[in-house]
Coordinates of N, CA and C in Angstrom, one line a residue:
X1 N 0.8 -1.2 0.0 CA 0.0 0.0 0.0 C 0.8 1.3 0.0
X2 N 2.2 1.1 0.0 CA 3.0 2.3 0.1 C 2.9 3.1 -1.2
X3 N 3.0 4.4 -1.0 CA 2.9 5.3 -2.2 C 1.5 5.7 -2.6
X4 N 0.5 5.2 -1.9 CA -0.9 5.5 -2.2 C -1.2 7.0 -2.0
X5 N -2.1 7.5 -2.8 CA -2.7 8.8 -2.5 C -3.9 8.6 -1.5
X6 N -4.0 9.5 -0.6 CA -5.0 9.4 0.4 C -5.9 10.7 0.4
X7 N -7.2 10.5 0.5 CA -8.2 11.6 0.7 C -8.8 11.6 2.1
X8 N -8.6 12.6 2.9 CA -9.1 12.7 4.2 C -10.3 13.6 4.2
X9 N -11.4 13.1 4.8 CA -12.7 13.8 4.9 C -13.1 14.0 6.3
X10 N -13.3 15.3 6.7 CA -14.1 15.5 7.9 C -15.6 15.0 7.6
X11 N -16.4 14.8 8.6 CA -17.7 14.3 8.4 C -18.8 15.3 8.6
X12 N -18.9 15.8 9.8 CA -20.0 16.7 10.1 C -20.0 18.0 9.3
X13 N -21.0 18.2 8.5 CA -21.2 19.4 7.7 C -20.2 19.5 6.6
X14 N -19.4 18.4 6.4 CA -18.6 18.3 5.2 C -19.1 17.2 4.3
X15 N -19.5 16.0 4.9 CA -20.1 14.9 4.1 C -21.6 14.8 4.6
X16 N -21.8 14.7 5.9 CA -23.2 14.7 6.4 C -23.7 16.1 6.7
X17 N -24.9 16.4 6.4 CA -25.4 17.7 6.6 C -26.0 17.9 8.0
X18 N -25.2 17.6 9.0 CA -25.7 17.7 10.3 C -24.5 17.7 11.3
X19 N -24.7 18.1 12.5 CA -23.8 17.8 13.6 C -24.2 16.5 14.2
X20 N -23.5 15.4 13.9 CA -24.0 14.1 14.2 C -24.2 13.9 15.7
X21 N -23.3 14.4 16.6 CA -23.5 14.2 18.0 C -24.8 14.8 18.5
X22 N -25.1 16.0 18.1 CA -26.4 16.6 18.6 C -27.6 15.9 18.0
X23 N -27.5 15.6 16.7 CA -28.6 14.9 16.1 C -28.8 13.5 16.7
X24 N -27.8 12.8 17.0 CA -27.9 11.5 17.7 C -28.4 11.7 19.1
X25 N -28.0 12.7 19.8 CA -28.4 12.9 21.2 C -29.9 13.1 21.2
X26 N -30.5 13.9 20.3 CA -31.9 14.1 20.2 C -32.6 12.7 20.0
X27 N -32.1 11.9 19.1 CA -32.6 10.6 18.9 C -32.5 9.7 20.2
X28 N -31.4 9.8 20.8 CA -31.1 8.9 22.0 C -32.1 9.3 23.1
X29 N -32.3 10.6 23.4 CA -33.2 11.0 24.4 C -34.6 10.6 24.1
X30 N -35.0 10.6 22.9 CA -36.3 10.2 22.5 C -36.6 8.7 22.7
X31 N -35.6 7.9 22.3 CA -35.8 6.5 22.3 C -35.2 5.8 23.6
X32 N -34.3 6.5 24.3 CA -33.7 5.8 25.4 C -33.7 6.8 26.6
X33 N -34.8 7.4 26.9 CA -34.9 8.4 27.9 C -34.4 8.0 29.3
X34 N -34.5 6.7 29.6 CA -34.1 6.2 30.9 C -32.6 6.1 31.0
X35 N -31.9 6.3 30.0 CA -30.4 6.1 30.0 C -29.7 7.4 30.1
X36 N -28.8 7.5 31.1 CA -27.9 8.6 31.2 C -28.5 9.9 31.6
X37 N -27.7 10.9 32.0 CA -28.2 12.2 32.4 C -28.6 13.1 31.3
X38 N -29.4 14.1 31.6 CA -29.9 15.0 30.5 C -28.9 16.2 30.4
X39 N -28.0 16.4 31.4 CA -27.1 17.5 31.3 C -25.7 16.9 31.7
X40 N -24.6 17.6 31.4 CA -23.3 17.3 31.8 C -23.1 17.5 33.3
X41 N -22.0 17.0 33.8 CA -21.7 17.2 35.2 C -21.6 18.7 35.6
X42 N -21.4 19.6 34.6 CA -21.4 21.0 34.9 C -22.8 21.6 34.7
X43 N -23.8 20.8 34.5 CA -25.1 21.3 34.3 C -25.5 21.9 33.0
X44 N -24.7 21.6 31.9 CA -25.0 22.1 30.6 C -25.7 21.1 29.7
X45 N -26.7 21.6 29.0 CA -27.4 20.8 28.0 C -26.5 20.7 26.7
X46 N -26.8 19.8 25.8 CA -26.1 19.7 24.6 C -26.1 21.0 23.8
X47 N -27.3 21.7 23.8 CA -27.4 23.0 23.1 C -26.5 24.0 23.7
X48 N -26.4 24.0 25.0 CA -25.5 25.0 25.7 C -24.0 24.7 25.4
X49 N -23.7 23.5 25.1 CA -22.3 23.1 24.8 C -21.8 23.8 23.5
X50 N -22.8 24.2 22.7 CA -22.4 24.9 21.4 C -21.8 26.2 21.6
X51 N -22.0 26.8 22.8 CA -21.4 28.1 23.1 C -20.0 28.0 23.6
X52 N -19.5 26.8 23.8 CA -18.1 26.6 24.2 C -17.2 26.4 23.0
X53 N -15.9 26.6 23.2 CA -15.0 26.1 22.1 C -15.2 24.7 21.8
X54 N -15.0 24.3 20.5 CA -15.4 23.0 20.0 C -14.6 21.9 20.8
X55 N -13.4 22.1 21.1 CA -12.7 21.0 21.9 C -13.3 20.8 23.3
X56 N -13.6 21.9 24.0 CA -14.2 21.8 25.3 C -15.6 21.2 25.2
X57 N -16.4 21.6 24.3 CA -17.7 21.1 24.1 C -17.7 19.6 23.8
X58 N -16.8 19.2 23.0 CA -16.6 17.8 22.7 C -16.3 17.0 23.9
X59 N -15.3 17.5 24.7 CA -14.9 16.8 25.9 C -16.1 16.6 26.9
X60 N -16.9 17.6 27.1 CA -18.0 17.5 28.0 C -19.1 16.7 27.5
X61 N -19.3 16.6 26.2 CA -20.4 15.9 25.6 C -20.4 14.4 26.1
X62 N -19.3 13.8 26.2 CA -19.2 12.4 26.4 C -19.7 12.0 27.8
X63 N -19.8 13.0 28.7 CA -20.3 12.8 30.1 C -21.8 12.4 30.0
X64 N -22.5 12.8 29.0 CA -23.9 12.5 28.8 C -24.2 11.0 28.7
X65 N -23.1 10.2 28.3 CA -23.3 8.8 28.1 C -22.7 7.9 29.2
X66 N -22.3 8.5 30.3 CA -21.7 7.8 31.4 C -22.7 6.7 31.9
X67 N -22.3 5.5 32.1 CA -23.1 4.4 32.6 C -23.9 3.7 31.5
X68 N -23.7 4.1 30.2 CA -24.4 3.4 29.1 C -23.5 2.2 28.6
X69 N -24.2 1.1 28.3 CA -23.4 0.0 27.7 C -23.0 0.3 26.3
X70 N -21.8 0.0 25.9 CA -21.3 0.3 24.6 C -22.1 -0.3 23.5
X71 N -22.5 -1.6 23.7 CA -23.3 -2.3 22.7 C -24.6 -1.6 22.5
X72 N -25.2 -1.0 23.6 CA -26.5 -0.3 23.4 C -26.3 0.9 22.6
X73 N -25.2 1.6 22.8 CA -24.9 2.9 22.1 C -24.7 2.5 20.6
X74 N -23.9 1.5 20.3 CA -23.6 1.1 18.9 C -24.9 0.8 18.2
X75 N -25.8 0.0 18.8 CA -27.0 -0.4 18.2 C -27.9 0.9 17.9
X76 N -27.9 1.8 18.9 CA -28.7 3.0 18.7 C -28.1 3.8 17.6
X77 N -26.8 3.9 17.4 CA -26.2 4.6 16.3 C -26.6 4.0 15.0
X78 N -26.6 2.7 14.9 CA -27.0 2.1 13.6 C -28.5 2.4 13.3
X79 N -29.3 2.4 14.3 CA -30.7 2.8 14.1 C -30.9 4.2 13.7
X80 N -30.2 5.1 14.4 CA -30.2 6.5 14.1 C -29.8 6.8 12.6
X81 N -28.7 6.2 12.2 CA -28.2 6.5 10.9 C -29.1 5.9 9.8
X82 N -29.8 4.8 10.0 CA -30.7 4.2 9.1 C -31.9 5.2 8.9
X83 N -32.3 5.8 10.0 CA -33.4 6.8 9.9 C -32.9 8.1 9.2
X84 N -31.7 8.6 9.6 CA -31.1 9.8 9.1 C -30.9 9.8 7.6
X85 N -30.3 8.7 7.1 CA -29.8 8.6 5.8 C -31.0 8.8 4.7
X86 N -32.2 8.5 5.2 CA -33.3 8.6 4.2 C -33.8 10.1 4.0
X87 N -33.2 11.0 4.7 CA -33.7 12.4 4.6 C -33.3 13.0 3.2
X88 N -34.1 14.0 2.8 CA -33.8 14.6 1.5 C -32.5 15.4 1.5
X89 N -32.1 15.9 2.6 CA -30.9 16.8 2.7 C -29.9 16.2 3.6
X90 N -29.7 14.9 3.5 CA -28.8 14.1 4.4 C -27.3 14.4 4.2
X91 N -26.9 14.7 3.0 CA -25.5 14.8 2.7 C -25.2 16.1 2.0
X92 N -23.9 16.4 2.0 CA -23.3 17.5 1.2 C -22.9 16.9 -0.1
X93 N -23.7 17.3 -1.1 CA -23.5 16.6 -2.4 C -22.2 16.8 -3.0
X94 N -21.6 18.0 -3.0 CA -20.3 18.2 -3.7 C -19.2 17.4 -3.1
X95 N -19.2 17.3 -1.7 CA -18.1 16.6 -1.1 C -18.2 15.1 -1.2
X96 N -19.5 14.6 -1.2 CA -19.7 13.1 -1.3 C -19.3 12.7 -2.8
X97 N -19.6 13.6 -3.7 CA -19.3 13.3 -5.1 C -17.7 13.2 -5.3
X98 N -17.0 14.1 -4.6 CA -15.6 14.1 -4.6 C -15.1 12.8 -4.0
X99 N -15.7 12.3 -2.9 CA -15.3 11.1 -2.3 C -15.4 9.9 -3.3
X100 N -16.5 9.9 -4.0 CA -16.7 8.8 -4.9 C -15.7 8.9 -6.1
X101 N -15.3 10.1 -6.5 CA -14.3 10.2 -7.5 C -13.0 9.7 -7.0
X102 N -12.6 10.0 -5.8 CA -11.4 9.4 -5.2 C -11.4 7.9 -5.2
X103 N -12.5 7.3 -4.9 CA -12.6 5.9 -4.8 C -12.5 5.3 -6.2
X104 N -13.1 5.9 -7.2 CA -13.0 5.4 -8.6 C -11.5 5.5 -9.1
X105 N -10.8 6.4 -8.6 CA -9.4 6.6 -9.0 C -8.5 5.6 -8.2
X106 N -9.0 5.0 -7.2 CA -8.2 4.0 -6.4 C -7.5 4.7 -5.2
X107 N -7.9 5.9 -4.9 CA -7.3 6.6 -3.7 C -7.9 6.0 -2.5
X108 N -7.1 6.0 -1.4 CA -7.5 5.6 -0.1 C -8.4 6.7 0.5
X109 N -9.6 6.3 1.1 CA -10.5 7.3 1.7 C -10.5 7.1 3.2
X110 N -10.2 8.2 3.9 CA -10.2 8.1 5.4 C -11.2 9.2 5.9
X111 N -12.1 8.8 6.8 CA -12.9 9.7 7.5 C -12.3 10.1 8.8
X112 N -12.3 11.4 9.1 CA -11.6 11.9 10.3 C -12.6 12.9 11.0
X113 N -13.0 12.5 12.2 CA -14.1 13.2 12.8 C -14.0 13.2 14.3
X114 N -14.4 14.3 14.9 CA -14.5 14.4 16.4 C -15.7 13.7 17.0
X115 N -16.6 13.2 16.1 CA -17.8 12.5 16.6 C -17.5 11.1 17.0
X116 N -18.6 10.4 17.4 CA -18.4 9.1 18.0 C -18.6 8.0 17.0
X117 N -17.9 6.8 17.3 CA -18.0 5.7 16.5 C -19.4 5.2 16.2
X118 N -20.3 5.2 17.2 CA -21.6 4.8 17.1 C -22.4 5.4 16.0
X119 N -22.1 6.8 15.8 CA -22.8 7.5 14.7 C -22.1 7.3 13.4
X120 N -20.8 7.1 13.4 CA -20.0 7.2 12.2 C -19.8 5.8 11.5
X121 N -19.7 4.8 12.3 CA -19.4 3.5 11.7 C -20.4 3.0 10.6
X122 N -21.7 3.2 10.8 CA -22.6 2.8 9.8 C -22.4 3.6 8.5
X123 N -22.1 4.9 8.6 CA -21.9 5.8 7.4 C -20.6 5.3 6.7
X124 N -19.6 5.1 7.5 CA -18.3 4.7 6.9 C -18.5 3.3 6.2
X125 N -19.3 2.4 6.7 CA -19.5 1.1 6.1 C -20.2 1.3 4.8
X126 N -21.3 2.2 4.8 CA -22.0 2.4 3.6 C -21.2 3.0 2.5
X127 N -20.3 3.9 2.8 CA -19.4 4.5 1.8 C -18.3 3.6 1.3
X128 N -18.0 2.6 2.1 CA -16.8 1.8 1.8 C -15.5 2.5 2.1
X129 N -15.5 3.4 3.1 CA -14.3 4.1 3.5 C -13.3 3.1 4.0
X130 N -12.0 3.4 3.7 CA -10.9 2.5 4.0 C -10.6 2.5 5.5
X131 N -10.8 3.7 6.2 CA -10.4 3.9 7.5 C -11.3 4.9 8.2
X132 N -11.6 4.7 9.4 CA -12.4 5.7 10.2 C -11.5 6.1 11.4
X133 N -11.2 7.4 11.5 CA -10.5 8.0 12.7 C -11.5 8.9 13.4
X134 N -11.8 8.6 14.6 CA -12.8 9.3 15.4 C -12.5 9.4 16.8
X135 N -13.3 10.1 17.6 CA -13.1 10.1 19.0 C -13.6 8.8 19.6
X136 N -12.8 8.2 20.4 CA -13.1 6.9 21.0 C -13.4 7.0 22.5
X137 N -14.6 6.5 22.9 CA -15.0 6.6 24.2 C -14.4 5.5 25.1
X138 N -14.1 5.9 26.3 CA -13.6 5.0 27.3 C -14.7 4.1 27.9
X139 N -14.4 2.8 28.0 CA -15.3 1.9 28.6 C -14.7 1.0 29.7
X140 N -15.5 0.6 30.6 CA -15.0 -0.3 31.7 C -14.7 -1.7 31.1
X141 N -14.2 -2.6 32.0 CA -13.9 -4.0 31.5 C -15.2 -4.7 31.2
X142 N -16.3 -4.2 31.8 CA -17.6 -4.8 31.5 C -18.4 -4.2 30.3
X143 N -17.7 -3.3 29.6 CA -18.3 -2.6 28.5 C -19.3 -1.5 28.8
X144 N -19.1 -0.8 29.9 CA -19.9 0.3 30.2 C -19.1 1.6 30.1
X145 N -19.7 2.6 29.4 CA -19.0 3.9 29.2 C -18.8 4.7 30.4
X146 N -17.6 5.3 30.6 CA -17.2 6.0 31.8 C -17.5 7.5 31.7
X147 N -17.8 8.0 30.5 CA -18.0 9.4 30.3 C -16.7 10.1 29.9
X148 N -15.6 9.4 29.8 CA -14.3 10.0 29.3 C -14.0 9.4 28.0
X149 N -12.9 9.9 27.4 CA -12.5 9.3 26.1 C -11.1 8.8 26.2
X150 N -10.8 7.9 25.3 CA -9.4 7.4 25.2 C -8.6 8.1 24.1
X151 N -9.4 8.6 23.2 CA -8.8 9.3 22.1 C -9.7 10.4 21.6
X152 N -9.3 11.6 21.5 CA -10.1 12.7 21.0 C -9.6 12.9 19.5
X153 N -10.5 13.4 18.7 CA -10.1 13.7 17.3 C -10.6 15.1 16.9
X154 N -10.1 16.1 17.6 CA -10.5 17.4 17.4 C -9.3 18.3 17.1
X155 N -9.4 19.2 16.1 CA -8.3 20.2 15.9 C -7.0 19.6 15.6
X156 N -6.0 19.9 16.4 CA -4.6 19.4 16.2 C -4.5 17.9 16.1
X157 N -5.4 17.2 16.9 CA -5.4 15.7 16.9 C -5.7 15.2 15.5
X158 N -6.6 15.9 14.7 CA -6.8 15.5 13.4 C -5.6 15.5 12.5
X159 N -4.8 16.6 12.7 CA -3.6 16.8 11.9 C -2.6 15.7 12.3
X160 N -2.5 15.4 13.5 CA -1.5 14.3 13.9 C -1.9 13.0 13.4
X161 N -3.2 12.7 13.4 CA -3.7 11.4 12.8 C -3.5 11.4 11.3
X162 N -3.7 12.5 10.6 CA -3.5 12.5 9.2 C -2.0 12.3 8.8
X163 N -1.1 13.0 9.6 CA 0.3 12.8 9.3 C 0.7 11.4 9.6
X164 N 0.2 10.8 10.6 CA 0.5 9.4 11.0 C 0.1 8.4 9.9
X165 N -1.1 8.6 9.4 CA -1.6 7.7 8.3 C -0.7 7.9 7.0
X166 N -0.4 9.1 6.7 CA 0.5 9.3 5.5 C 1.9 8.7 5.7
X167 N 2.4 8.9 6.9 CA 3.8 8.3 7.1 C 3.7 6.8 7.1
X168 N 2.7 6.2 7.7 CA 2.5 4.7 7.7 C 2.4 4.1 6.3
X169 N 1.7 4.9 5.4 CA 1.5 4.4 4.0 C 2.6 4.8 3.1
X170 N 3.5 5.6 3.5 CA 4.5 6.1 2.6 C 3.9 7.1 1.6
X171 N 2.8 7.7 1.9 CA 2.1 8.6 1.0 C 2.8 10.0 1.1
X172 N 2.9 10.7 0.0 CA 3.5 12.0 -0.1 C 2.5 13.0 0.2
X173 N 2.9 14.0 1.1 CA 2.0 15.1 1.5 C 1.5 15.8 0.3
X174 N 2.3 16.1 -0.7 CA 1.9 16.9 -1.9 C 0.8 16.2 -2.7
X175 N 0.7 14.8 -2.6 CA -0.3 14.1 -3.4 C -1.6 13.8 -2.6
X176 N -1.7 14.2 -1.3 CA -2.8 13.8 -0.5 C -3.8 15.0 -0.4
X177 N -5.1 14.7 -0.2 CA -6.2 15.7 -0.1 C -6.8 15.7 1.3
X178 N -7.4 16.8 1.7 CA -8.2 16.9 2.9 C -9.4 17.8 2.6
X179 N -10.5 17.4 3.2 CA -11.7 18.2 3.0 C -12.3 18.5 4.4
X180 N -12.6 19.8 4.6 CA -13.2 20.3 5.9 C -14.0 21.5 5.7
X181 N -14.9 21.7 6.7 CA -15.8 22.9 6.6 C -15.6 23.9 7.8
X182 N -14.9 23.6 8.8 CA -14.9 24.4 10.0 C -13.4 24.8 10.4
X183 N -13.3 25.9 11.1 CA -12.0 26.4 11.5 C -11.2 25.3 12.2
X184 N -11.8 24.4 13.0 CA -11.1 23.4 13.7 C -10.5 22.4 12.7
X185 N -10.9 22.4 11.5 CA -10.3 21.5 10.5 C -9.0 22.1 9.9
X186 N -8.7 23.3 10.2 CA -7.5 24.0 9.6 C -6.2 23.2 9.7
X187 N -5.9 22.7 11.0 CA -4.6 22.0 11.1 C -4.6 20.7 10.1
X188 N -5.7 20.1 10.0 CA -5.8 18.9 9.1 C -5.6 19.3 7.6
X189 N -6.2 20.4 7.3 CA -6.1 20.9 5.9 C -4.7 21.3 5.5
X190 N -4.0 21.9 6.5 CA -2.7 22.4 6.3 C -1.6 21.2 6.3
X191 N -2.1 20.0 6.6 CA -1.2 18.9 6.7 C -1.0 18.2 5.4
X192 N -1.8 18.6 4.4 CA -1.8 17.9 3.1 C -1.4 18.9 2.0
X193 N -1.1 18.4 0.8 CA -0.7 19.3 -0.3 C -1.9 19.8 -1.0
X194 N -3.1 19.2 -0.9 CA -4.3 19.5 -1.6 C -5.5 19.7 -0.7
X195 N -5.5 20.8 0.0 CA -6.7 21.1 0.9 C -7.9 21.6 0.1
X196 N -9.1 21.2 0.6 CA -10.3 21.6 -0.1 C -11.3 22.1 1.0
X197 N -11.8 23.3 0.8 CA -12.7 23.9 1.8 C -14.2 23.6 1.3
X198 N -15.0 23.1 2.2 CA -16.4 22.9 1.9 C -17.2 23.9 2.6
X199 N -17.9 24.8 1.9 CA -18.7 25.8 2.5 C -18.0 27.2 2.7
X200 N -18.4 28.0 3.6 CA -18.0 29.4 3.7 C -17.5 29.8 5.1
X201 N -16.9 28.8 5.8 CA -16.3 29.2 7.1 C -15.3 30.4 6.9
X202 N -15.4 31.5 7.6 CA -14.6 32.6 7.4 C -13.1 32.4 7.7
X203 N -12.8 31.6 8.7 CA -11.4 31.3 9.0 C -10.8 30.5 7.8
X204 N -11.5 29.5 7.4 CA -10.9 28.7 6.2 C -10.9 29.5 4.9
X205 N -11.9 30.4 4.7 CA -11.9 31.2 3.6 C -10.7 32.1 3.5
X206 N -10.3 32.7 4.7 CA -9.1 33.5 4.8 C -7.9 32.7 4.5
X207 N -7.8 31.5 5.1 CA -6.6 30.7 4.8 C -6.5 30.3 3.4
X208 N -7.6 30.0 2.7 CA -7.6 29.7 1.3 C -7.2 30.9 0.5
X209 N -7.6 32.1 0.8 CA -7.2 33.3 0.1 C -5.7 33.5 0.2
X210 N -5.2 33.3 1.4 CA -3.8 33.5 1.6 C -3.0 32.5 0.8
X211 N -3.4 31.3 0.8 CA -2.7 30.2 0.1 C -2.8 30.4 -1.4
X212 N -4.0 30.8 -1.9 CA -4.2 31.1 -3.3 C -4.4 29.9 -4.1
X213 N -4.5 28.7 -3.5 CA -4.5 27.5 -4.4 C -5.5 26.4 -3.8
X214 N -6.2 26.8 -2.8 CA -7.2 25.8 -2.3 C -8.5 25.8 -3.2
X215 N -9.0 24.6 -3.3 CA -10.3 24.5 -4.0 C -11.4 24.8 -3.0
X216 N -12.5 25.3 -3.4 CA -13.7 25.6 -2.6 C -14.9 24.9 -3.2
X217 N -15.6 24.1 -2.4 CA -16.8 23.5 -2.8 C -18.0 24.1 -2.1
X218 N -19.2 24.1 -2.8 CA -20.4 24.6 -2.2 C -21.0 23.6 -1.2
X219 N -21.6 24.0 -0.1 CA -22.2 23.1 0.9 C -23.7 22.9 0.6
X220 N -24.0 22.5 -0.6 CA -25.4 22.3 -0.9 C -25.8 20.9 -0.5
X221 N -27.0 20.8 0.2 CA -27.4 19.5 0.7 C -28.3 18.8 -0.3
X222 N -28.2 17.5 -0.2 CA -29.1 16.7 -1.1 C -29.3 15.3 -0.5
X223 N -29.9 14.5 -1.3 CA -30.3 13.1 -0.9 C -29.2 12.1 -1.2
X224 N -29.0 11.2 -0.3 CA -28.0 10.2 -0.6 C -28.4 9.3 -1.7
X225 N -29.7 9.0 -1.8 CA -30.2 8.1 -2.9 C -30.1 8.8 -4.2
X226 N -30.4 10.1 -4.3 CA -30.4 10.9 -5.5 C -28.9 10.9 -6.0
X227 N -28.0 11.1 -5.1 CA -26.6 11.1 -5.5 C -26.2 9.8 -6.1
X228 N -26.6 8.7 -5.4 CA -26.3 7.4 -5.9 C -26.8 7.2 -7.3
X229 N -28.0 7.7 -7.6 CA -28.6 7.5 -8.9 C -27.8 8.3 -9.9
X230 N -27.4 9.5 -9.6 CA -26.6 10.3 -10.5 C -25.3 9.7 -10.8
X231 N -24.6 9.1 -9.8 CA -23.4 8.4 -10.1 C -23.6 7.2 -11.0
X232 N -24.6 6.4 -10.7 CA -24.9 5.2 -11.5 C -25.2 5.6 -13.0
X233 N -25.8 6.8 -13.2 CA -26.1 7.2 -14.6 C -24.9 7.6 -15.3

């Protein structure tokens, strides 16, 4: 596998047209109201977490699942995704079309996200992604979540993961791609030779303008099924 080109994709609002953790939390509370607290240990609801820096919000979010069995969360994630994927605006069409083009060229596709495996694994499986790098929740020996994480995948952590994958594959930085929509994706985008901005984040727009060579894709939402039909045609 040495020398392969790699395309790294953020997920939330880059490929999927949602913030997966918040969307899943709404689903979880509706279907599993008896499980876990409604607020973090600091008394914050998921909506209030959005007022915090992304890294801090992400860290506190996992407290909401303290005491939940991992297998229950994974099953709920599969059910949530099966429901979500049927929506008319489930995906960002331009980025997902790029992912399919990379696959047709034989490039390795890696999803890199601060979200949880329960939400992302069904999506990665449907796409046929080669690798999923995400935040990993800590669990006890009996398979119960502690509310902490063993690995975060936010901001600089994404860049470190991307560089590690490229080094392990012998992939050249100049030949690799990264796609992101948010300022927290900037370290990842700067780790490859071919960064692509999805949407209109002002921090990333400024970085793209300074570099003068970044591609910019529109963040128009569409149907997963409609995109599949377009590709087949």
